PDB file of C-alpha atoms and ligand atoms in Angstrom:
ATOM      1  CA  UNK A  35      72.562  -4.615 -29.573  1.00 86.00           C
ATOM      2  CA  UNK A  36      71.325  -1.599 -27.551  1.00 94.00           C
ATOM      3  CA  UNK A  37      67.565  -1.207 -27.740  1.00 95.00           C
ATOM      4  CA  UNK A  38      67.884   2.282 -29.291  1.00 95.00           C
ATOM      5  CA  UNK A  39      69.458   0.602 -32.321  1.00 97.00           C
ATOM      6  CA  UNK A  40      66.141  -1.053 -33.082  1.00 97.00           C
ATOM      7  CA  UNK A  41      64.646   2.355 -33.843  1.00 97.00           C
ATOM      8  CA  UNK A  42      67.655   3.334 -35.944  1.00 97.00           C
ATOM      9  CA  UNK A  43      67.347   0.104 -37.914  1.00 97.00           C
ATOM     10  CA  UNK A  44      63.625   0.610 -38.263  1.00 98.00           C
ATOM     11  CA  UNK A  45      64.062   4.105 -39.722  1.00 97.00           C
ATOM     12  CA  UNK A  46      66.735   2.825 -42.120  1.00 98.00           C
ATOM     13  CA  UNK A  47      64.506  -0.090 -43.171  1.00 96.00           C
ATOM     14  CA  UNK A  48      61.454   2.128 -43.739  1.00 97.00           C
ATOM     15  CA  UNK A  49      63.553   4.573 -45.793  1.00 97.00           C
ATOM     16  CA  UNK A  50      65.096   1.760 -47.851  1.00 97.00           C
ATOM     17  CA  UNK A  51      61.669   0.234 -48.562  1.00 95.00           C
ATOM     18  CA  UNK A  52      60.338   3.605 -49.677  1.00 96.00           C
ATOM     19  CA  UNK A  53      63.393   4.132 -51.921  1.00 97.00           C
ATOM     20  CA  UNK A  54      63.086   0.669 -53.485  1.00 95.00           C
ATOM     21  CA  UNK A  55      59.308   0.716 -53.786  1.00 94.00           C
ATOM     22  CA  UNK A  56      57.882   4.227 -53.699  1.00 95.00           C
ATOM     23  CA  UNK A  57      54.392   4.201 -52.167  1.00 94.00           C
ATOM     24  CA  UNK A  58      54.873   0.797 -50.515  1.00 93.00           C
ATOM     25  CA  UNK A  59      53.579   1.852 -47.111  1.00 94.00           C
ATOM     26  CA  UNK A  60      50.751   4.038 -48.376  1.00 93.00           C
ATOM     27  CA  UNK A  61      49.658   1.000 -50.440  1.00 91.00           C
ATOM     28  CA  UNK A  62      49.464  -1.047 -47.231  1.00 91.00           C
ATOM     29  CA  UNK A  63      47.099   1.439 -45.589  1.00 90.00           C
ATOM     30  CA  UNK A  64      44.182   0.446 -47.789  1.00 83.00           C
ATOM     31  CA  UNK A  65      43.906  -3.171 -46.691  1.00 79.00           C
ATOM     32  CA  UNK A  66      45.819  -6.371 -46.082  1.00 83.00           C
ATOM     33  CA  UNK A  67      45.187  -9.135 -48.589  1.00 92.00           C
ATOM     34  CA  UNK A  68      47.545 -11.946 -47.579  1.00 97.00           C
ATOM     35  CA  UNK A  69      47.187 -15.309 -49.302  1.00 98.00           C
ATOM     36  CA  UNK A  70      48.897 -17.096 -46.431  1.00 98.00           C
ATOM     37  CA  UNK A  71      48.435 -17.743 -42.752  1.00 98.00           C
ATOM     38  CA  UNK A  72      51.446 -18.991 -40.802  1.00 98.00           C
ATOM     39  CA  UNK A  73      50.971 -20.803 -37.487  1.00 98.00           C
ATOM     40  CA  UNK A  74      54.455 -21.202 -36.067  1.00 98.00           C
ATOM     41  CA  UNK A  75      56.548 -21.448 -32.932  1.00 98.00           C
ATOM     42  CA  UNK A  76      57.434 -18.287 -31.005  1.00 98.00           C
ATOM     43  CA  UNK A  77      61.103 -19.336 -31.246  1.00 98.00           C
ATOM     44  CA  UNK A  78      63.222 -16.338 -32.317  1.00 98.00           C
ATOM     45  CA  UNK A  79      65.036 -18.460 -34.900  1.00 98.00           C
ATOM     46  CA  UNK A  80      61.912 -19.056 -36.975  1.00 98.00           C
ATOM     47  CA  UNK A  81      60.788 -15.704 -38.437  1.00 97.00           C
ATOM     48  CA  UNK A  82      57.927 -16.371 -40.856  1.00 98.00           C
ATOM     49  CA  UNK A  83      58.521 -13.508 -43.291  1.00 97.00           C
ATOM     50  CA  UNK A  84      62.280 -13.887 -43.644  1.00 97.00           C
ATOM     51  CA  UNK A  85      62.171 -17.654 -44.138  1.00 97.00           C
ATOM     52  CA  UNK A  86      59.584 -17.414 -46.896  1.00 97.00           C
ATOM     53  CA  UNK A  87      60.610 -14.127 -48.501  1.00 96.00           C
ATOM     54  CA  UNK A  88      57.161 -12.701 -47.840  1.00 96.00           C
ATOM     55  CA  UNK A  89      56.742  -8.969 -47.325  1.00 93.00           C
ATOM     56  CA  UNK A  90      54.525  -6.913 -45.027  1.00 94.00           C
ATOM     57  CA  UNK A  91      50.950  -7.571 -46.136  1.00 94.00           C
ATOM     58  CA  UNK A  92      51.657 -11.058 -47.502  1.00 96.00           C
ATOM     59  CA  UNK A  93      51.403 -13.405 -44.520  1.00 97.00           C
ATOM     60  CA  UNK A  94      49.083 -13.382 -41.502  1.00 98.00           C
ATOM     61  CA  UNK A  95      50.988 -14.791 -38.553  1.00 98.00           C
ATOM     62  CA  UNK A  96      50.061 -16.545 -35.324  1.00 98.00           C
ATOM     63  CA  UNK A  97      52.883 -17.855 -33.150  1.00 98.00           C
ATOM     64  CA  UNK A  98      52.950 -19.572 -29.774  1.00 98.00           C
ATOM     65  CA  UNK A  99      55.166 -22.017 -27.920  1.00 98.00           C
ATOM     66  CA  UNK A 100      55.504 -25.142 -30.095  1.00 98.00           C
ATOM     67  CA  UNK A 101      52.967 -24.055 -32.760  1.00 98.00           C
ATOM     68  CA  UNK A 102      49.943 -25.576 -31.062  1.00 98.00           C
ATOM     69  CA  UNK A 103      46.313 -25.267 -32.115  1.00 98.00           C
ATOM     70  CA  UNK A 104      44.305 -26.130 -29.016  1.00 98.00           C
ATOM     71  CA  UNK A 105      40.537 -26.423 -29.444  1.00 96.00           C
ATOM     72  CA  UNK A 106      39.792 -24.122 -26.498  1.00 96.00           C
ATOM     73  CA  UNK A 107      42.457 -21.514 -27.362  1.00 98.00           C
ATOM     74  CA  UNK A 108      40.378 -18.477 -28.246  1.00 98.00           C
ATOM     75  CA  UNK A 109      43.514 -16.623 -29.336  1.00 98.00           C
ATOM     76  CA  UNK A 110      44.561 -19.149 -32.005  1.00 98.00           C
ATOM     77  CA  UNK A 111      40.981 -19.821 -33.104  1.00 98.00           C
ATOM     78  CA  UNK A 112      40.263 -16.106 -33.444  1.00 98.00           C
ATOM     79  CA  UNK A 113      43.373 -15.641 -35.578  1.00 98.00           C
ATOM     80  CA  UNK A 114      42.394 -18.599 -37.771  1.00 98.00           C
ATOM     81  CA  UNK A 115      38.822 -17.372 -38.084  1.00 98.00           C
ATOM     82  CA  UNK A 116      39.937 -13.896 -39.092  1.00 98.00           C
ATOM     83  CA  UNK A 117      42.404 -15.268 -41.630  1.00 98.00           C
ATOM     84  CA  UNK A 118      40.013 -17.806 -43.164  1.00 98.00           C
ATOM     85  CA  UNK A 119      36.667 -15.967 -42.996  1.00 98.00           C
ATOM     86  CA  UNK A 120      37.655 -12.338 -43.327  1.00 97.00           C
ATOM     87  CA  UNK A 121      40.934 -12.397 -45.229  1.00 97.00           C
ATOM     88  CA  UNK A 122      40.037 -15.535 -47.201  1.00 97.00           C
ATOM     89  CA  UNK A 123      43.612 -16.822 -47.152  1.00 98.00           C
ATOM     90  CA  UNK A 124      44.317 -19.574 -49.667  1.00 98.00           C
ATOM     91  CA  UNK A 125      46.805 -21.445 -47.506  1.00 98.00           C
ATOM     92  CA  UNK A 126      47.202 -22.050 -43.787  1.00 98.00           C
ATOM     93  CA  UNK A 127      50.496 -23.599 -42.816  1.00 98.00           C
ATOM     94  CA  UNK A 128      51.371 -25.069 -39.441  1.00 98.00           C
ATOM     95  CA  UNK A 129      55.148 -24.840 -39.183  1.00 98.00           C
ATOM     96  CA  UNK A 130      57.161 -26.670 -36.558  1.00 98.00           C
ATOM     97  CA  UNK A 131      60.911 -26.555 -36.248  1.00 98.00           C
ATOM     98  CA  UNK A 132      63.586 -29.054 -35.331  1.00 98.00           C
ATOM     99  CA  UNK A 133      65.190 -28.564 -31.952  1.00 97.00           C
ATOM    100  CA  UNK A 134      61.991 -26.972 -30.616  1.00 98.00           C
ATOM    101  CA  UNK A 135      62.454 -26.397 -26.877  1.00 97.00           C
ATOM    102  CA  UNK A 136      58.783 -27.069 -26.149  1.00 98.00           C
ATOM    103  CA  UNK A 137      58.818 -30.358 -28.039  1.00 98.00           C
ATOM    104  CA  UNK A 138      62.076 -31.485 -26.430  1.00 98.00           C
ATOM    105  CA  UNK A 139      60.730 -30.607 -22.969  1.00 98.00           C
ATOM    106  CA  UNK A 140      57.630 -32.671 -23.729  1.00 98.00           C
ATOM    107  CA  UNK A 141      59.671 -35.612 -24.989  1.00 98.00           C
ATOM    108  CA  UNK A 142      62.008 -35.674 -22.018  1.00 97.00           C
ATOM    109  CA  UNK A 143      59.568 -34.678 -19.255  1.00 96.00           C
ATOM    110  CA  UNK A 144      61.576 -31.542 -18.498  1.00 96.00           C
ATOM    111  CA  UNK A 145      59.789 -29.200 -16.086  1.00 95.00           C
ATOM    112  CA  UNK A 146      59.993 -25.566 -17.172  1.00 93.00           C
ATOM    113  CA  UNK A 147      57.290 -23.975 -15.008  1.00 96.00           C
ATOM    114  CA  UNK A 148      53.865 -22.664 -15.931  1.00 96.00           C
ATOM    115  CA  UNK A 149      54.470 -23.655 -19.545  1.00 96.00           C
ATOM    116  CA  UNK A 150      54.368 -27.334 -18.476  1.00 97.00           C
ATOM    117  CA  UNK A 151      50.599 -27.026 -18.705  1.00 97.00           C
ATOM    118  CA  UNK A 152      50.842 -25.855 -22.312  1.00 98.00           C
ATOM    119  CA  UNK A 153      53.501 -28.424 -23.182  1.00 98.00           C
ATOM    120  CA  UNK A 154      51.158 -31.098 -21.827  1.00 98.00           C
ATOM    121  CA  UNK A 155      49.386 -30.858 -25.189  1.00 98.00           C
ATOM    122  CA  UNK A 156      52.582 -32.054 -26.907  1.00 98.00           C
ATOM    123  CA  UNK A 157      52.880 -34.856 -24.387  1.00 98.00           C
ATOM    124  CA  UNK A 158      49.423 -35.976 -25.468  1.00 98.00           C
ATOM    125  CA  UNK A 159      50.828 -36.184 -29.020  1.00 98.00           C
ATOM    126  CA  UNK A 160      53.865 -38.074 -27.709  1.00 98.00           C
ATOM    127  CA  UNK A 161      51.679 -40.516 -25.770  1.00 98.00           C
ATOM    128  CA  UNK A 162      49.355 -41.072 -28.740  1.00 98.00           C
ATOM    129  CA  UNK A 163      52.358 -42.138 -30.795  1.00 98.00           C
ATOM    130  CA  UNK A 164      54.424 -43.765 -28.044  1.00 98.00           C
ATOM    131  CA  UNK A 165      54.802 -47.102 -29.863  1.00 97.00           C
ATOM    132  CA  UNK A 166      55.913 -45.384 -33.044  1.00 97.00           C
ATOM    133  CA  UNK A 167      58.435 -43.205 -31.186  1.00 97.00           C
ATOM    134  CA  UNK A 168      59.795 -46.125 -29.145  1.00 97.00           C
ATOM    135  CA  UNK A 169      60.510 -48.057 -32.356  1.00 96.00           C
ATOM    136  CA  UNK A 170      62.659 -45.250 -33.802  1.00 96.00           C
ATOM    137  CA  UNK A 171      66.374 -44.762 -33.147  1.00 95.00           C
ATOM    138  CA  UNK A 172      66.651 -42.590 -30.048  1.00 95.00           C
ATOM    139  CA  UNK A 173      68.405 -39.792 -31.955  1.00 95.00           C
ATOM    140  CA  UNK A 174      65.392 -39.480 -34.286  1.00 97.00           C
ATOM    141  CA  UNK A 175      62.689 -39.202 -31.636  1.00 97.00           C
ATOM    142  CA  UNK A 176      62.929 -35.445 -31.097  1.00 98.00           C
ATOM    143  CA  UNK A 177      62.651 -34.609 -34.786  1.00 98.00           C
ATOM    144  CA  UNK A 178      59.929 -37.240 -35.213  1.00 98.00           C
ATOM    145  CA  UNK A 179      57.893 -35.660 -32.410  1.00 98.00           C
ATOM    146  CA  UNK A 180      58.295 -32.252 -34.098  1.00 98.00           C
ATOM    147  CA  UNK A 181      56.839 -33.786 -37.276  1.00 98.00           C
ATOM    148  CA  UNK A 182      54.057 -35.637 -35.449  1.00 98.00           C
ATOM    149  CA  UNK A 183      53.131 -32.497 -33.526  1.00 98.00           C
ATOM    150  CA  UNK A 184      52.786 -30.536 -36.770  1.00 98.00           C
ATOM    151  CA  UNK A 185      50.613 -33.257 -38.305  1.00 98.00           C
ATOM    152  CA  UNK A 186      48.356 -33.325 -35.228  1.00 98.00           C
ATOM    153  CA  UNK A 187      48.058 -29.527 -35.216  1.00 98.00           C
ATOM    154  CA  UNK A 188      47.118 -29.568 -38.916  1.00 98.00           C
ATOM    155  CA  UNK A 189      44.293 -31.912 -37.948  1.00 98.00           C
ATOM    156  CA  UNK A 190      43.289 -29.528 -35.144  1.00 98.00           C
ATOM    157  CA  UNK A 191      43.036 -26.678 -37.657  1.00 98.00           C
ATOM    158  CA  UNK A 192      41.066 -28.875 -40.063  1.00 98.00           C
ATOM    159  CA  UNK A 193      38.511 -30.039 -37.488  1.00 98.00           C
ATOM    160  CA  UNK A 194      37.937 -26.551 -36.120  1.00 98.00           C
ATOM    161  CA  UNK A 195      34.478 -25.156 -36.808  1.00 97.00           C
ATOM    162  CA  UNK A 196      36.192 -22.422 -38.830  1.00 98.00           C
ATOM    163  CA  UNK A 197      37.741 -24.779 -41.393  1.00 98.00           C
ATOM    164  CA  UNK A 198      34.830 -27.219 -41.477  1.00 98.00           C
ATOM    165  CA  UNK A 199      32.386 -24.380 -42.129  1.00 98.00           C
ATOM    166  CA  UNK A 200      34.666 -22.796 -44.742  1.00 98.00           C
ATOM    167  CA  UNK A 201      34.993 -26.064 -46.663  1.00 98.00           C
ATOM    168  CA  UNK A 202      31.249 -26.765 -46.314  1.00 98.00           C
ATOM    169  CA  UNK A 203      30.663 -23.409 -48.022  1.00 97.00           C
ATOM    170  CA  UNK A 204      33.001 -24.418 -50.838  1.00 97.00           C
ATOM    171  CA  UNK A 205      35.934 -22.215 -49.864  1.00 98.00           C
ATOM    172  CA  UNK A 206      39.238 -23.295 -51.396  1.00 97.00           C
ATOM    173  CA  UNK A 207      41.678 -23.083 -48.519  1.00 98.00           C
ATOM    174  CA  UNK A 208      44.472 -25.623 -48.060  1.00 98.00           C
ATOM    175  CA  UNK A 209      46.010 -26.502 -44.709  1.00 98.00           C
ATOM    176  CA  UNK A 210      49.650 -27.590 -44.798  1.00 98.00           C
ATOM    177  CA  UNK A 211      52.173 -29.117 -42.383  1.00 98.00           C
ATOM    178  CA  UNK A 212      55.783 -28.008 -42.626  1.00 98.00           C
ATOM    179  CA  UNK A 213      58.912 -28.234 -40.494  1.00 98.00           C
ATOM    180  CA  UNK A 214      61.821 -25.802 -40.463  1.00 98.00           C
ATOM    181  CA  UNK A 215      65.444 -26.779 -40.009  1.00 98.00           C
ATOM    182  CA  UNK A 216      67.122 -24.256 -37.742  1.00 96.00           C
ATOM    183  CA  UNK A 217      70.407 -25.993 -38.675  1.00 96.00           C
ATOM    184  CA  UNK A 218      70.075 -25.413 -42.449  1.00 97.00           C
ATOM    185  CA  UNK A 219      67.365 -22.769 -42.860  1.00 98.00           C
ATOM    186  CA  UNK A 220      65.228 -25.075 -44.995  1.00 98.00           C
ATOM    187  CA  UNK A 221      61.522 -25.834 -44.874  1.00 98.00           C
ATOM    188  CA  UNK A 222      60.356 -29.435 -45.241  1.00 97.00           C
ATOM    189  CA  UNK A 223      56.906 -30.325 -46.509  1.00 98.00           C
ATOM    190  CA  UNK A 224      55.476 -33.074 -44.288  1.00 98.00           C
ATOM    191  CA  UNK A 225      52.988 -34.042 -47.020  1.00 96.00           C
ATOM    192  CA  UNK A 226      49.956 -33.213 -44.954  1.00 97.00           C
ATOM    193  CA  UNK A 227      48.105 -30.834 -47.270  1.00 98.00           C
ATOM    194  CA  UNK A 228      44.396 -30.967 -46.552  1.00 98.00           C
ATOM    195  CA  UNK A 229      41.759 -29.384 -48.764  1.00 98.00           C
ATOM    196  CA  UNK A 230      38.559 -30.990 -47.462  1.00 97.00           C
ATOM    197  CA  UNK A 231      37.109 -32.555 -44.340  1.00 97.00           C
ATOM    198  CA  UNK A 232      36.826 -35.927 -46.095  1.00 97.00           C
ATOM    199  CA  UNK A 233      40.528 -36.082 -46.881  1.00 97.00           C
ATOM    200  CA  UNK A 234      41.777 -35.475 -43.325  1.00 98.00           C
ATOM    201  CA  UNK A 235      41.839 -39.134 -42.261  1.00 98.00           C
ATOM    202  CA  UNK A 236      43.665 -40.713 -45.248  1.00 98.00           C
ATOM    203  CA  UNK A 237      46.161 -37.845 -45.408  1.00 98.00           C
ATOM    204  CA  UNK A 238      46.790 -38.128 -41.663  1.00 98.00           C
ATOM    205  CA  UNK A 239      47.531 -41.854 -41.935  1.00 98.00           C
ATOM    206  CA  UNK A 240      49.840 -41.327 -44.914  1.00 98.00           C
ATOM    207  CA  UNK A 241      51.690 -38.460 -43.241  1.00 98.00           C
ATOM    208  CA  UNK A 242      52.275 -40.465 -40.050  1.00 98.00           C
ATOM    209  CA  UNK A 243      53.521 -43.400 -42.153  1.00 97.00           C
ATOM    210  CA  UNK A 244      55.799 -40.948 -43.960  1.00 97.00           C
ATOM    211  CA  UNK A 245      57.363 -39.836 -40.670  1.00 97.00           C
ATOM    212  CA  UNK A 246      58.018 -43.469 -39.709  1.00 96.00           C
ATOM    213  CA  UNK A 247      59.589 -44.246 -43.089  1.00 95.00           C
ATOM    214  CA  UNK A 248      61.692 -41.081 -43.098  1.00 94.00           C
ATOM    215  CA  UNK A 249      62.918 -41.387 -39.512  1.00 94.00           C
ATOM    216  CA  UNK A 250      63.504 -45.174 -39.552  1.00 92.00           C
ATOM    217  CA  UNK A 251      65.791 -44.823 -42.548  1.00 87.00           C
ATOM    218  CA  UNK A 252      68.208 -42.477 -40.764  1.00 82.00           C
TER     219      UNK A 252
HETATM  220 CO1   CO B   9      59.862 -24.104 -30.845  1.00 65.40          CO
END
Protein backbone atom coordinates (compact mmCIF):
# COMPACT_ATOMS: atom_id res chain seq x y z
CA UNK A 1 0.00 0.00 0.00
CA UNK A 2 1.46 3.41 -0.98
CA UNK A 3 1.95 5.66 2.03
CA UNK A 4 -0.41 8.31 0.59
CA UNK A 5 -3.21 5.76 0.95
CA UNK A 6 -2.87 5.98 4.72
CA UNK A 7 -4.09 9.57 4.59
CA UNK A 8 -6.93 8.65 2.24
CA UNK A 9 -7.98 5.85 4.59
CA UNK A 10 -7.67 8.16 7.56
CA UNK A 11 -9.97 10.77 5.99
CA UNK A 12 -12.49 8.06 5.07
CA UNK A 13 -12.35 6.62 8.60
CA UNK A 14 -12.79 10.02 10.27
CA UNK A 15 -15.75 10.81 7.98
CA UNK A 16 -17.36 7.42 8.62
CA UNK A 17 -16.98 7.81 12.40
CA UNK A 18 -18.56 11.25 12.26
CA UNK A 19 -21.44 9.90 10.12
CA UNK A 20 -22.04 6.95 12.46
CA UNK A 21 -21.57 8.90 15.67
CA UNK A 22 -22.03 12.63 15.19
CA UNK A 23 -19.86 14.56 17.66
CA UNK A 24 -17.58 11.58 18.37
CA UNK A 25 -14.33 13.49 17.95
CA UNK A 26 -15.48 16.68 19.66
CA UNK A 27 -16.50 14.44 22.60
CA UNK A 28 -12.93 13.12 22.77
CA UNK A 29 -11.47 16.62 23.10
CA UNK A 30 -12.74 17.05 26.64
CA UNK A 31 -10.78 14.23 28.24
CA UNK A 32 -9.84 10.58 27.97
CA UNK A 33 -11.44 8.29 30.52
CA UNK A 34 -10.30 4.79 29.58
CA UNK A 35 -11.07 1.94 31.96
CA UNK A 36 -8.27 -0.17 30.52
CA UNK A 37 -4.53 -0.11 30.13
CA UNK A 38 -2.99 -2.53 27.63
CA UNK A 39 0.68 -3.49 27.90
CA UNK A 40 1.42 -5.48 24.76
CA UNK A 41 4.03 -6.45 22.21
CA UNK A 42 4.94 -4.01 19.43
CA UNK A 43 4.21 -6.82 16.93
CA UNK A 44 2.05 -5.46 14.08
CA UNK A 45 -0.27 -8.46 14.32
CA UNK A 46 -1.47 -7.58 17.81
CA UNK A 47 -3.42 -4.29 17.61
CA UNK A 48 -4.98 -3.63 21.02
CA UNK A 49 -8.09 -1.75 19.90
CA UNK A 50 -9.10 -4.04 17.05
CA UNK A 51 -8.66 -7.24 19.05
CA UNK A 52 -10.81 -5.99 21.90
CA UNK A 53 -13.32 -3.88 19.98
CA UNK A 54 -12.32 -0.82 21.99
CA UNK A 55 -12.63 2.63 20.44
CA UNK A 56 -10.48 5.75 20.65
CA UNK A 57 -10.65 6.91 24.27
CA UNK A 58 -11.27 3.44 25.71
CA UNK A 59 -7.83 1.87 26.14
CA UNK A 60 -4.50 3.39 27.18
CA UNK A 61 -1.75 1.51 25.38
CA UNK A 62 1.92 0.82 26.03
CA UNK A 63 3.72 -1.52 23.65
CA UNK A 64 7.32 -2.68 23.40
CA UNK A 65 9.21 -5.71 22.15
CA UNK A 66 7.81 -8.77 23.97
CA UNK A 67 5.53 -6.81 26.36
CA UNK A 68 8.12 -6.38 29.10
CA UNK A 69 7.79 -4.36 32.29
CA UNK A 70 11.34 -3.74 33.45
CA UNK A 71 11.77 -2.10 36.85
CA UNK A 72 14.18 0.54 35.53
CA UNK A 73 12.20 1.31 32.34
CA UNK A 74 11.07 4.87 32.92
CA UNK A 75 8.96 4.73 29.76
CA UNK A 76 6.80 1.77 30.85
CA UNK A 77 6.65 2.92 34.47
CA UNK A 78 5.59 6.42 33.43
CA UNK A 79 2.82 5.00 31.25
CA UNK A 80 1.64 2.77 34.10
CA UNK A 81 1.77 5.62 36.59
CA UNK A 82 -0.23 7.90 34.33
CA UNK A 83 -2.82 5.21 33.66
CA UNK A 84 -3.19 4.12 37.30
CA UNK A 85 -2.79 7.42 39.17
CA UNK A 86 -4.16 9.97 36.75
CA UNK A 87 -6.62 8.04 34.61
CA UNK A 88 -7.57 5.63 37.40
CA UNK A 89 -7.95 2.70 35.01
CA UNK A 90 -9.83 -0.26 36.45
CA UNK A 91 -7.84 -2.91 34.62
CA UNK A 92 -4.25 -3.25 33.47
CA UNK A 93 -3.63 -6.17 31.17
CA UNK A 94 -0.25 -7.53 30.13
CA UNK A 95 -0.83 -9.25 26.80
CA UNK A 96 1.69 -11.58 25.21
CA UNK A 97 1.19 -13.38 21.94
CA UNK A 98 2.11 -16.79 20.61
CA UNK A 99 4.88 -16.85 18.05
CA UNK A 100 6.43 -13.71 19.58
CA UNK A 101 9.75 -13.08 17.82
CA UNK A 102 11.35 -11.70 20.98
CA UNK A 103 10.32 -14.71 23.05
CA UNK A 104 11.45 -17.18 20.39
CA UNK A 105 14.81 -15.39 20.08
CA UNK A 106 15.20 -15.63 23.85
CA UNK A 107 14.28 -19.31 23.90
CA UNK A 108 16.64 -20.26 21.10
CA UNK A 109 19.53 -17.88 21.86
CA UNK A 110 19.10 -16.17 18.50
CA UNK A 111 21.21 -13.01 18.18
CA UNK A 112 19.28 -10.13 16.63
CA UNK A 113 21.51 -7.16 17.50
CA UNK A 114 21.02 -4.38 20.01
CA UNK A 115 17.69 -5.90 21.04
CA UNK A 116 19.60 -8.88 22.53
CA UNK A 117 20.07 -6.70 25.59
CA UNK A 118 16.32 -6.19 25.90
CA UNK A 119 15.56 -9.83 25.14
CA UNK A 120 17.95 -10.77 27.95
CA UNK A 121 15.06 -10.00 30.30
CA UNK A 122 13.06 -12.83 28.70
CA UNK A 123 16.06 -15.12 29.03
CA UNK A 124 15.99 -14.40 32.75
CA UNK A 125 12.38 -15.66 32.72
CA UNK A 126 13.46 -18.70 30.69
CA UNK A 127 16.32 -19.46 33.08
CA UNK A 128 14.10 -19.04 36.15
CA UNK A 129 11.79 -21.70 34.75
CA UNK A 130 14.37 -23.87 32.98
CA UNK A 131 13.35 -27.09 34.77
CA UNK A 132 9.69 -26.52 33.97
CA UNK A 133 10.43 -25.77 30.30
CA UNK A 134 12.78 -28.75 29.94
CA UNK A 135 10.04 -31.09 31.19
CA UNK A 136 7.57 -29.95 28.51
CA UNK A 137 7.32 -31.38 24.99
CA UNK A 138 9.70 -29.36 22.83
CA UNK A 139 6.87 -28.07 20.62
CA UNK A 140 5.19 -26.49 23.68
CA UNK A 141 8.20 -24.59 25.02
CA UNK A 142 7.77 -21.46 22.90
CA UNK A 143 4.13 -20.98 23.83
CA UNK A 144 4.90 -21.87 27.45
CA UNK A 145 7.60 -19.19 27.58
CA UNK A 146 5.11 -16.66 26.15
CA UNK A 147 2.75 -17.54 29.02
CA UNK A 148 5.49 -17.51 31.67
CA UNK A 149 6.76 -14.16 30.40
CA UNK A 150 3.29 -12.64 30.73
CA UNK A 151 2.91 -14.00 34.26
CA UNK A 152 6.31 -12.58 35.27
CA UNK A 153 5.49 -9.19 33.74
CA UNK A 154 2.17 -9.12 35.63
CA UNK A 155 4.22 -9.57 38.79
CA UNK A 156 6.53 -6.74 37.69
CA UNK A 157 3.52 -4.43 37.31
CA UNK A 158 2.15 -5.54 40.69
CA UNK A 159 5.39 -4.95 42.60
CA UNK A 160 5.98 -1.55 41.04
CA UNK A 161 5.70 1.35 43.48
CA UNK A 162 2.79 2.59 41.36
CA UNK A 163 0.60 -0.47 41.93
CA UNK A 164 1.68 -1.06 45.52
CA UNK A 165 0.89 2.54 46.42
CA UNK A 166 -2.43 2.46 44.55
CA UNK A 167 -3.55 -0.69 46.37
CA UNK A 168 -2.29 0.67 49.72
CA UNK A 169 -4.59 3.66 49.14
CA UNK A 170 -7.50 1.31 48.49
CA UNK A 171 -7.69 1.78 44.73
CA UNK A 172 -9.57 -0.99 42.93
CA UNK A 173 -7.38 -1.77 39.95
CA UNK A 174 -6.91 -5.33 38.68
CA UNK A 175 -3.83 -6.53 36.82
CA UNK A 176 -4.40 -9.33 34.32
CA UNK A 177 -2.26 -11.69 32.23
CA UNK A 178 -3.48 -12.62 28.77
CA UNK A 179 -2.04 -14.21 25.64
CA UNK A 180 -3.17 -13.63 22.07
CA UNK A 181 -3.25 -16.28 19.37
CA UNK A 182 -2.03 -14.76 16.13
CA UNK A 183 -3.17 -18.02 14.48
CA UNK A 184 -6.83 -17.74 15.59
CA UNK A 185 -7.29 -14.14 16.73
CA UNK A 186 -8.34 -15.22 20.22
CA UNK A 187 -7.30 -13.95 23.63
CA UNK A 188 -6.56 -16.45 26.39
CA UNK A 189 -6.85 -15.57 30.06
CA UNK A 190 -3.81 -16.95 31.88
CA UNK A 191 -5.67 -16.77 35.21
CA UNK A 192 -3.28 -14.30 36.75
CA UNK A 193 -5.67 -11.55 37.86
CA UNK A 194 -4.20 -9.69 40.80
CA UNK A 195 -6.14 -7.21 42.91
CA UNK A 196 -3.88 -6.80 45.94
CA UNK A 197 -0.24 -7.07 46.96
CA UNK A 198 -1.06 -9.98 49.29
CA UNK A 199 -2.52 -12.09 46.51
CA UNK A 200 0.46 -11.85 44.14
CA UNK A 201 2.32 -14.89 45.49
CA UNK A 202 -0.52 -17.48 45.58
CA UNK A 203 -1.85 -16.34 42.21
CA UNK A 204 1.65 -16.52 40.72
CA UNK A 205 2.11 -20.10 41.92
CA UNK A 206 -1.31 -21.14 40.63
CA UNK A 207 -0.77 -19.48 37.25
CA UNK A 208 2.61 -21.17 36.76
CA UNK A 209 1.05 -24.52 37.72
CA UNK A 210 -1.70 -23.79 35.20
CA UNK A 211 0.84 -23.31 32.41
CA UNK A 212 2.48 -26.65 33.28
CA UNK A 213 -0.87 -28.46 33.33
CA UNK A 214 -2.05 -26.84 30.10
CA UNK A 215 1.18 -27.37 28.17
CA UNK A 216 1.92 -30.90 29.46
CA UNK A 217 -1.48 -32.08 28.27
CA UNK A 218 -0.83 -31.15 24.64
CO1 LIG B 1 5.97 -10.20 20.08
